[in-house]
Coordinates of C-alpha atoms and ligand atoms in Angstrom, one line a residue:
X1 CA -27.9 -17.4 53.7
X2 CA -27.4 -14.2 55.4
X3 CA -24.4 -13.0 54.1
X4 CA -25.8 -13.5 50.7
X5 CA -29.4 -11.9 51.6
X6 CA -27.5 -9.1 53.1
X7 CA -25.4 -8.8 49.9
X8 CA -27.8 -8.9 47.4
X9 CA -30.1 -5.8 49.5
X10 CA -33.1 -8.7 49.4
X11 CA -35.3 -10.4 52.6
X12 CA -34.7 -13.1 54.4
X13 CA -37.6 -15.0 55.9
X14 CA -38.5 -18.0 58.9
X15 CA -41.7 -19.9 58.6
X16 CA -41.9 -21.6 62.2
X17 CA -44.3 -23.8 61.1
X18 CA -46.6 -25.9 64.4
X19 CA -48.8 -28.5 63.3
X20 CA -52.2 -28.2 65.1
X21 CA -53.9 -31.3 67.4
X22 CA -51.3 -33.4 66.0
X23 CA -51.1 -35.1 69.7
X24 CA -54.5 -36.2 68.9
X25 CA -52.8 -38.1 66.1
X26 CA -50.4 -40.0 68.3
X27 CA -52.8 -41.1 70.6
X28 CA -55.6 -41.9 68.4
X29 CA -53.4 -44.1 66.1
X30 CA -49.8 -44.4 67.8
X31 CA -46.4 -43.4 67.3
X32 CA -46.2 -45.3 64.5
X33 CA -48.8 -43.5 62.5
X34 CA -47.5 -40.2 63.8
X35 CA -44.4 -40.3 62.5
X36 CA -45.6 -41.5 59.2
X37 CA -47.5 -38.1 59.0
X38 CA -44.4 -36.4 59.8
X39 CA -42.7 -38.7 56.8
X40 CA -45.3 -37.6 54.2
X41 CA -45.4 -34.2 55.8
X42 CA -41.5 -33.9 55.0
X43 CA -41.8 -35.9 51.3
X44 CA -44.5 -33.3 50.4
X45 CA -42.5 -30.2 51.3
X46 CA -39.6 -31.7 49.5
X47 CA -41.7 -31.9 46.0
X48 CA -43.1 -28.5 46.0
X49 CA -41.1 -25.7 47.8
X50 CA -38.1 -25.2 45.5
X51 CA -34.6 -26.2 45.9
X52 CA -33.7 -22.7 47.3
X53 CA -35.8 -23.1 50.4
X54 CA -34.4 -24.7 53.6
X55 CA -36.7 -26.9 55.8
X56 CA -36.2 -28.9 58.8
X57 CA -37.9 -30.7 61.6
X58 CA -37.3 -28.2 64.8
X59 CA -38.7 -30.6 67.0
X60 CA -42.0 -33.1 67.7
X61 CA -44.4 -31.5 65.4
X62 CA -42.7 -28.1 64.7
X63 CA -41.2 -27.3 61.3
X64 CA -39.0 -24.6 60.3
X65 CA -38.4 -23.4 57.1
X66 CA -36.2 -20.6 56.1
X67 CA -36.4 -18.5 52.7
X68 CA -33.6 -16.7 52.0
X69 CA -32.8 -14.0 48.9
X70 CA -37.1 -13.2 48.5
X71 CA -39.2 -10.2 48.3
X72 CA -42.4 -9.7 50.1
X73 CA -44.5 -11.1 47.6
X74 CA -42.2 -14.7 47.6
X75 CA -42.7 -14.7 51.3
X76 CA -46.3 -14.5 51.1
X77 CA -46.2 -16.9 48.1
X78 CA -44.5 -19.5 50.3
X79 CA -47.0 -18.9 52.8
X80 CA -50.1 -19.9 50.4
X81 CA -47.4 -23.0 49.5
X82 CA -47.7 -24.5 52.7
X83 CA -50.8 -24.0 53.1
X84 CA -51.4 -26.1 49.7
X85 CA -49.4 -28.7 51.4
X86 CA -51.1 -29.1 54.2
X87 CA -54.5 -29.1 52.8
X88 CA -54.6 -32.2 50.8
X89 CA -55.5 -35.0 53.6
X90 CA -52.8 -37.5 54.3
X91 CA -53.8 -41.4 53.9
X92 CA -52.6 -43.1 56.4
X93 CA -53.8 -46.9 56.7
X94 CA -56.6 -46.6 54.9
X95 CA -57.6 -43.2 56.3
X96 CA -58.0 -39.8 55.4
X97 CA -56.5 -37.5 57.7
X98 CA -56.6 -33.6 57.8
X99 CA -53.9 -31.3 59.3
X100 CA -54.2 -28.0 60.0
X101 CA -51.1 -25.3 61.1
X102 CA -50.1 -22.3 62.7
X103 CA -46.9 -20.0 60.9
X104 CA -45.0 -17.3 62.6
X105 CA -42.8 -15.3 60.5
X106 CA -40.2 -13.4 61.0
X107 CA -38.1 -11.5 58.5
X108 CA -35.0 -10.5 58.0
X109 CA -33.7 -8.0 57.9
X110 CA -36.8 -6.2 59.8
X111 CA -37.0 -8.1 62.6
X112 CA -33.4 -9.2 63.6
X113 CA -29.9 -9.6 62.5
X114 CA -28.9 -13.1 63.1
X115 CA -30.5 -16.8 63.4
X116 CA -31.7 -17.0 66.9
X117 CA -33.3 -13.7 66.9
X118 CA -34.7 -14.2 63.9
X119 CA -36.1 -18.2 65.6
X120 CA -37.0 -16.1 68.5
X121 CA -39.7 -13.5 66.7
X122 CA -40.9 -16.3 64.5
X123 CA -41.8 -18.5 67.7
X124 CA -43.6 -15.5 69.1
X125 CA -45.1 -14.4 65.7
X126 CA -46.5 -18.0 66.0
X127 CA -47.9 -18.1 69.8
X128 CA -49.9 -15.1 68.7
X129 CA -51.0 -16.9 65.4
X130 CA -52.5 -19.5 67.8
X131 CA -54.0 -17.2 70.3
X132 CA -56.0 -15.5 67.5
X133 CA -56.9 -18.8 66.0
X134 CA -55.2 -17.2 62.1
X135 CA -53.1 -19.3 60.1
X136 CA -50.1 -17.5 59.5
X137 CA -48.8 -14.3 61.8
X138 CA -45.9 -11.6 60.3
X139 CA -43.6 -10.7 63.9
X140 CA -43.4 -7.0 62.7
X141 CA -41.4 -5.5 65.6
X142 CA -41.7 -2.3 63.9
X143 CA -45.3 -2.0 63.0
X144 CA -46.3 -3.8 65.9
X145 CA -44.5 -1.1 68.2
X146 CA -45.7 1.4 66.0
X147 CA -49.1 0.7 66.1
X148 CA -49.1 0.7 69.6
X149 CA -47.7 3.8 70.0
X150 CA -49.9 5.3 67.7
X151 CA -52.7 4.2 69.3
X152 CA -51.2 5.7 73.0
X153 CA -50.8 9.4 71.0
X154 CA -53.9 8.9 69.5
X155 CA -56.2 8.6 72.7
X156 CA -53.8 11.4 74.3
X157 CA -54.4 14.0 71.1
X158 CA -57.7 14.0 71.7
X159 CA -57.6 15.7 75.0
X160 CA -54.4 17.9 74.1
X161 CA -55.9 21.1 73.5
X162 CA -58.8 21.1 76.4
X163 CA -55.7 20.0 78.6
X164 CA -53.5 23.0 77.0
X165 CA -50.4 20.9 76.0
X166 CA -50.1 22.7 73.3
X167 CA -47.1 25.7 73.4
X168 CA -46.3 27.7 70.3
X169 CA -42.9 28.5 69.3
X170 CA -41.0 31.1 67.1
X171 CA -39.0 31.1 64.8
X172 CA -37.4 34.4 62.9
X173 CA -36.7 35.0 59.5
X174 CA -34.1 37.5 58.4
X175 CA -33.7 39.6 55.3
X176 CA -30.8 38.5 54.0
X177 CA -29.4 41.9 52.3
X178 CA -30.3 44.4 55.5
X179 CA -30.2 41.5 58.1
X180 CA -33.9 42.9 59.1
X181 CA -36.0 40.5 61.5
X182 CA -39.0 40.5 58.8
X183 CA -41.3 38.0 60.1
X184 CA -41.9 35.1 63.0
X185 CA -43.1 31.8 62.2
X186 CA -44.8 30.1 64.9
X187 CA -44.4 26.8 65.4
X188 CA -46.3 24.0 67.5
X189 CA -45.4 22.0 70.1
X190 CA -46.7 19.0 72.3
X191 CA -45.8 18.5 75.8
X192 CA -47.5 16.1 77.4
X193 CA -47.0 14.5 81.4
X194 CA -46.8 10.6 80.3
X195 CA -45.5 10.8 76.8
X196 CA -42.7 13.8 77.3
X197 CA -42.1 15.9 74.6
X198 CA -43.5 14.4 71.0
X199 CA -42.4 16.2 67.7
X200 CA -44.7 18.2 65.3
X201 CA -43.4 15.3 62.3
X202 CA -44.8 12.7 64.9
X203 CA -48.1 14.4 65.9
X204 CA -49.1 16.3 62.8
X205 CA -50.0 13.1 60.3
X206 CA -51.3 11.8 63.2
X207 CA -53.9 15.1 63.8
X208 CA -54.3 14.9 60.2
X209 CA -55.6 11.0 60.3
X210 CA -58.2 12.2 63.0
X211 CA -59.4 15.3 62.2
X212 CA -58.3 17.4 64.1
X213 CA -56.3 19.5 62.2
X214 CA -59.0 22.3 61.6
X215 CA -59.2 22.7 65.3
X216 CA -55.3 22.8 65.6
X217 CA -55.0 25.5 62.9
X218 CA -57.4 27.9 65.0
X219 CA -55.6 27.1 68.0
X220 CA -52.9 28.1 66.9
X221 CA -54.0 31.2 65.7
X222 CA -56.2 32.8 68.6
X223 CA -53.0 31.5 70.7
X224 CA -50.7 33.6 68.1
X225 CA -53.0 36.2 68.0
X226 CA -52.5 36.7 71.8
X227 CA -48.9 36.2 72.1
X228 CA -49.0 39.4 69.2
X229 CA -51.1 41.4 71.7
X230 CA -49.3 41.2 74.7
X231 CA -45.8 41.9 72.7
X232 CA -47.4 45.0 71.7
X233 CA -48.9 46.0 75.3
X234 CA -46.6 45.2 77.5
X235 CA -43.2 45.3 75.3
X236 CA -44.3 47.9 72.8
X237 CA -43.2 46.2 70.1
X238 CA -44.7 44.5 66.6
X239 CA -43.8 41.5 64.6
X240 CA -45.8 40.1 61.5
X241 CA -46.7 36.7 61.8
X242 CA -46.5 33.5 59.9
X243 CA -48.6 30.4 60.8
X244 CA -48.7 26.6 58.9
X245 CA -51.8 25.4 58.1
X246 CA -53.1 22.3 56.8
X247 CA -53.9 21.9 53.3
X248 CA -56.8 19.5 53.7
X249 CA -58.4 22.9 56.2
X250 CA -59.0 24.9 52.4
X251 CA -61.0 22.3 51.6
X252 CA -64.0 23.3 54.1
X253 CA -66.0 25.3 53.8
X254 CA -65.7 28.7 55.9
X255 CA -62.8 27.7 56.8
X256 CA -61.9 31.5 55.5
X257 CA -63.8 33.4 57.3
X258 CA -63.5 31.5 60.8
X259 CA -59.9 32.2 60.9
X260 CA -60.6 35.9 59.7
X261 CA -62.9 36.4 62.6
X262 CA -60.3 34.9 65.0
X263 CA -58.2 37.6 64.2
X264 CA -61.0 40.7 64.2
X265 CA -62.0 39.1 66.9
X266 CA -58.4 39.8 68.8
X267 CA -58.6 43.4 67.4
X268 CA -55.9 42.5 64.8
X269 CA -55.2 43.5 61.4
X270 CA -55.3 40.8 58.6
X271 CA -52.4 41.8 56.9
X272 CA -50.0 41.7 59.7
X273 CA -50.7 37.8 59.2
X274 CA -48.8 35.1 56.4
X275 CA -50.3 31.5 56.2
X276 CA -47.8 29.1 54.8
X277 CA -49.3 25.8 52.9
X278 CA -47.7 23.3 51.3
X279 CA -47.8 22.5 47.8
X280 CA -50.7 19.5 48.8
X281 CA -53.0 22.3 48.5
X282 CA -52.7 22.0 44.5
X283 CA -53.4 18.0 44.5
X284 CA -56.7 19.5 45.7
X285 CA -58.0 21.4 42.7
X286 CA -61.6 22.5 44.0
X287 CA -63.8 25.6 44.5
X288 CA -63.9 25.6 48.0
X289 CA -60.1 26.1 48.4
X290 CA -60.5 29.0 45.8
X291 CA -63.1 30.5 47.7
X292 CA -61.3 29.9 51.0
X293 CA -57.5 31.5 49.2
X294 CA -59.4 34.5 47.5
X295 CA -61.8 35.6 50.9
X296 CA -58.1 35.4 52.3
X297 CA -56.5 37.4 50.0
X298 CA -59.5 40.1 49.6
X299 CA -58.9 40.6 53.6
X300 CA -54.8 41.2 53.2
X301 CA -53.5 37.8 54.4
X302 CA -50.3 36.7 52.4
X303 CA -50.0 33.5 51.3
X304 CA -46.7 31.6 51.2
X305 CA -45.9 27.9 49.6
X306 CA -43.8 25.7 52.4
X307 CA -41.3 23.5 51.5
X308 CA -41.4 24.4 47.9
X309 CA -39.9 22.2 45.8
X310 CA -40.1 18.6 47.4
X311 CA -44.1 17.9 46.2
X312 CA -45.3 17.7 42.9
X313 CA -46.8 21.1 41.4
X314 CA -47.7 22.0 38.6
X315 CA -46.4 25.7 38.2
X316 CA -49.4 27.3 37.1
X317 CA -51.5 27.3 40.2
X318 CA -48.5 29.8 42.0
X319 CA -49.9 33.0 39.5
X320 CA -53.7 31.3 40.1
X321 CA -53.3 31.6 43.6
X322 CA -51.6 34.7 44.0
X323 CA -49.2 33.7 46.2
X324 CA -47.2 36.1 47.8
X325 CA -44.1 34.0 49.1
X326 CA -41.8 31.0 48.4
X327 CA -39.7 28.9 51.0
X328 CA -37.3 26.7 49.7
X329 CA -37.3 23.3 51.4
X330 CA -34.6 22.7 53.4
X331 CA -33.4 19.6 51.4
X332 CA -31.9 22.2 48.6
X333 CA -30.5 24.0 50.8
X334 CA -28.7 22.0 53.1
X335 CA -25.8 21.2 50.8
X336 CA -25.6 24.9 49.0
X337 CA -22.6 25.5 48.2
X338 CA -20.8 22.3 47.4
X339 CA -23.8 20.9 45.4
X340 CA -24.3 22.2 41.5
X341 CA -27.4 20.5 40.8
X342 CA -29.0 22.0 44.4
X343 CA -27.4 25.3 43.3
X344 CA -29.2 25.3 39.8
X345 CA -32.9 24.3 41.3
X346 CA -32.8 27.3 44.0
X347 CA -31.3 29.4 41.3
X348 CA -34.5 29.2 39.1
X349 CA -36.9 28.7 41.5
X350 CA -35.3 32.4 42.7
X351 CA -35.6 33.7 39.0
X352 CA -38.6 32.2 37.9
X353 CA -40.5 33.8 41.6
X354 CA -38.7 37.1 41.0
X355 CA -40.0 37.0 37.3
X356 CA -43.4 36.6 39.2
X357 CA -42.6 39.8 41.6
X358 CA -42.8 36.4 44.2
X359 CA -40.6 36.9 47.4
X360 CA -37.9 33.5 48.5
X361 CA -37.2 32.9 51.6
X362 CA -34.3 29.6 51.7
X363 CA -35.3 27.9 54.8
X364 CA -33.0 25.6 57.0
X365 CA -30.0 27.8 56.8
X366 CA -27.1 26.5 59.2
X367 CA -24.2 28.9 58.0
X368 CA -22.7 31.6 56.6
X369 CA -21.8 30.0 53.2
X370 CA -25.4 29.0 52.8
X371 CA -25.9 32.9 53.4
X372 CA -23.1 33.8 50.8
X373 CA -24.0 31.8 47.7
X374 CA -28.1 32.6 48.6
X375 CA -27.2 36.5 48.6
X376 CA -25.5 35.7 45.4
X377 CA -28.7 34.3 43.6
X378 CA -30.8 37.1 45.0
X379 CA -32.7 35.1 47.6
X380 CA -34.6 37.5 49.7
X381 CA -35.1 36.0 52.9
X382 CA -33.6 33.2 55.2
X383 CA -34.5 31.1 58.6
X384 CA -32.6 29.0 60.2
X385 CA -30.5 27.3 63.0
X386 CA -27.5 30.0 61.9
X387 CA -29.6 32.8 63.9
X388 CA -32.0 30.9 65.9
X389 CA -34.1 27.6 66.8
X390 CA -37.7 28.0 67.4
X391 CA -38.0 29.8 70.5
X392 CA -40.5 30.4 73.1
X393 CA -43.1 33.3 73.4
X394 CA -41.3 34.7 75.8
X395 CA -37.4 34.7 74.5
X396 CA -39.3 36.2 71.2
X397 CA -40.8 38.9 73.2
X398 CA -36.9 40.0 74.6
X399 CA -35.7 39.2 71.4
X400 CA -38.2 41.8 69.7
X401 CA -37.5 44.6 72.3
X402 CA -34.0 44.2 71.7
X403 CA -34.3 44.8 67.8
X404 CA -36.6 48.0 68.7
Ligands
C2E501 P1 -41.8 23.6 58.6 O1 -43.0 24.5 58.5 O2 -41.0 23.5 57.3 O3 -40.9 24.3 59.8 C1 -39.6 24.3 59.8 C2 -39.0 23.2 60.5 O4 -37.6 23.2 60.3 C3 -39.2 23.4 62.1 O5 -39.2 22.1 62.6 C4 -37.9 24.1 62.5 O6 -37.5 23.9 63.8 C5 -36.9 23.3 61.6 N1 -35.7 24.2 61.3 C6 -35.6 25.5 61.2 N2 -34.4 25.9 60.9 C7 -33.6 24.8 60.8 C8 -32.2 24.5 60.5 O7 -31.4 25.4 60.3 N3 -31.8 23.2 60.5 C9 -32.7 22.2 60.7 N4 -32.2 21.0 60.7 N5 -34.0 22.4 61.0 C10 -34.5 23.7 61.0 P2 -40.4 21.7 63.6 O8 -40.8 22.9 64.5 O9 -40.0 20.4 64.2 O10 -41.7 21.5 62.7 C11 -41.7 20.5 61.7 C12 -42.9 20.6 60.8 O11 -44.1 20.4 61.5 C13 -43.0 22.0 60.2 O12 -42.1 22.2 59.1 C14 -44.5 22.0 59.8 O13 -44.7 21.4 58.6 C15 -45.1 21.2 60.9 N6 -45.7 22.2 61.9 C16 -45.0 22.8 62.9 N7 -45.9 23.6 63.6 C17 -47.1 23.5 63.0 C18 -48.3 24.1 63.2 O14 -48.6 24.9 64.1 N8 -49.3 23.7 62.3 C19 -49.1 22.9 61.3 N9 -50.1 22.6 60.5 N10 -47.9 22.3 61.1 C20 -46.9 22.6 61.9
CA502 CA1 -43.5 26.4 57.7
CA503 CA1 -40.9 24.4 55.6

């Protein structure tokens, strides 16, 4: 049954099925009775689960049945099956007896590779089942872990920024025809004592989920903001800026001018500064992120789209917006120059933002072909691991004095 699940790319799923007080049976009526239950239990479970579904007695009153080539909605459907089955009373010398059950279910191939696994999770999908009194309980390895694990990051996100576990990185981008350093972006990252190191991908969706992106944004920035200042007092040197934002943050109101104020506040000049949002922004078609993008624009902040290409957007809202700056997602670029079809999307996207007097910059560059073929289609800018990984404030600050 697993070979052929496996073959056919479909699930694979054990019901361990535990009858509930059925001791009370035996002693109430006997043995005799009991296993008469256990007959009719069998004969009924015969009739309506269909040939393709394996069921056998696993012991006293534990059944186990096991559905293999199904989807998720046939394993639920199985599920409401047995529950049919056990609802209709058994008569049993003259009397009407009710059963009731606990499932655990496990699946294939989620939550393990071979039969006892597989046994294993279902038995402990249905201990939990009977500690929380519900009738059936999935094992979910995954989501269970997941959960869990969200819920430890969660409680510790809170308190990241009072707590400073917060460090912002930087990484340069290039101009690919002079081999200029034209801009840094700075990017986030989360150290914490107990968890280690967790990723922006991890951390982000998660910030998003609790709100607490607006206050990560402006972290971000002030902390930017500084890291600019000291460059330019103690090292002398200047770098333009780009930071990511979130594009649910355009959708408050004032969320413009707090950021401006942020950097007036630091003494710095707006226009020094790019905010890169991703194409989400559009899905969000409202006045307050028009307000938020034009009080932005009026003050000299560019604008750039991130990881253009991989979300849905409709081109007009690029001349609406004024935007000032493409970056290719990485995805096209990754297998330039051996992929055509890659190779034709970066080459419009590179005529049709040139035709728009919009700059590209290809991110995710890892070598010099990349470079080559990019140069070829007239892509302006590039960042990548082919000059640098995000580094920290300080290695940026030698790395700036150096290009002085
Ligand atoms: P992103 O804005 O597209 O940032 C570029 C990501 O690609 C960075 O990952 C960077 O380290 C990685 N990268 C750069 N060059 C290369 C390369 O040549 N090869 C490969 N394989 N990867 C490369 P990172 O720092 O892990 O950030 C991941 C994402 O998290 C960012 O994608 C961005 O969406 C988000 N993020 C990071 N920092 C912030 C932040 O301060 N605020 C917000 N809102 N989002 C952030
Ligand atoms: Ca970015
Ligand atoms: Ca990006």
């Amino acid at each position: 049954m697993l070979k052929e699940t496996k073959e056919e790319e479909r699930l694979l799923a054990v019901y361990f099925i535990d009858l509930a007080r059925f001791k009370n049976i035996n002693d109430s009526f006997g043995h005799s009775v009991g296993d008469e239950v256990l007959k009719q239990m069998a004969d009924r479970f015969r009739t309506v689960l269909d040939q393709k579904l394996f069921l056998t007695r696993a012991g006293g009153d534990e059944f186990v049945a096991v559905a293999p080539r199904v989807n998720y909605q046939s394993i639920l459907a199985y599920v409401r099956t047995i529950q049919q089955v056990l609802a209709r009373p058994f008569e049993i010398e003259g009397r009407e007896l009710i059963l009731s059950a606990n499932i655990g279910i496990s699946v294939f191939p989620f939550d393990g590779e071979d039969l006892n696994t597989l046994l294993g999770h279902a038995d402990m999908a249905l201990y939990h089942a009977k500690e929380e009194g519900k009738f059936y309980q999935f094992y979910h390895q995954t989501i269970n872990q997941r959960l869990i694990r969200e819920t430890i990051l969660e409680s510790h996100l809170h308190r990241a920024i009072e707590r400073d576990e917060f460090i912002l990185y930087y990484q340069p981008q290039y101009d690919l025809f002079t081999g200029e350093l034209i801009r840094l972006e700075a990017l986030i990252r989360w150290y914490n004592s107990e968890l280690g190191w967790i990723r922006p991908d991890q951390f982000i969706p998660l910030a998003e989920k609790i709100g607490l992106m607006p206050k990560l944004d402006e972290w971000v920035l002030s902390t930017a903001c500084r890291h600019r200042k000291m460059w330019k007092q103690k090292r002398g040197v200047e770098a333009d800026l780009s930071i990511n934002l979130s594009a649910s943050h355009f959708q408050i109101p004032g969320m413009a001018k707090r950021l401006l104020s942020i950097i007036e506040s630091n003494g710095d000049d707006p226009c020094r500064w790019e905010f890169e949002v991703t194409e989400h922004i559009m899905m969000q078609d409202s006045a307050v992120v028009y307000e938020n993008i034009s009080q932005l624009k009026e003050a000299g902040v560019k604008l750039a789209i991130d990881d253009f290409g991989v979300g849905y957007s409709s081109l007009g809202y690029i001349k609406k917006l004024k935007v000032d700056r493409l970056k290719i997602d990485r995805s096209f670029i990754k297998n330039l120059p051996q992929s055509a079809d890659d190779q034709a999307i970066v080459a419009a996207v590179i005529t049709m933002a040139h035709q728009l007097s919009i700059d590209v910059v290809a991110e995710g560059i890892e070598n010099e072909k990349q470079i080559q073929i990019l140069k070829e289609m007239g892509c302006n800018g590039g960042q990548g691991y082919f000059w640098r990984q995000p580094v920290s404030e300080t290695e940026i600050g030698s790395l700036l004095q150096c290009n002085e």
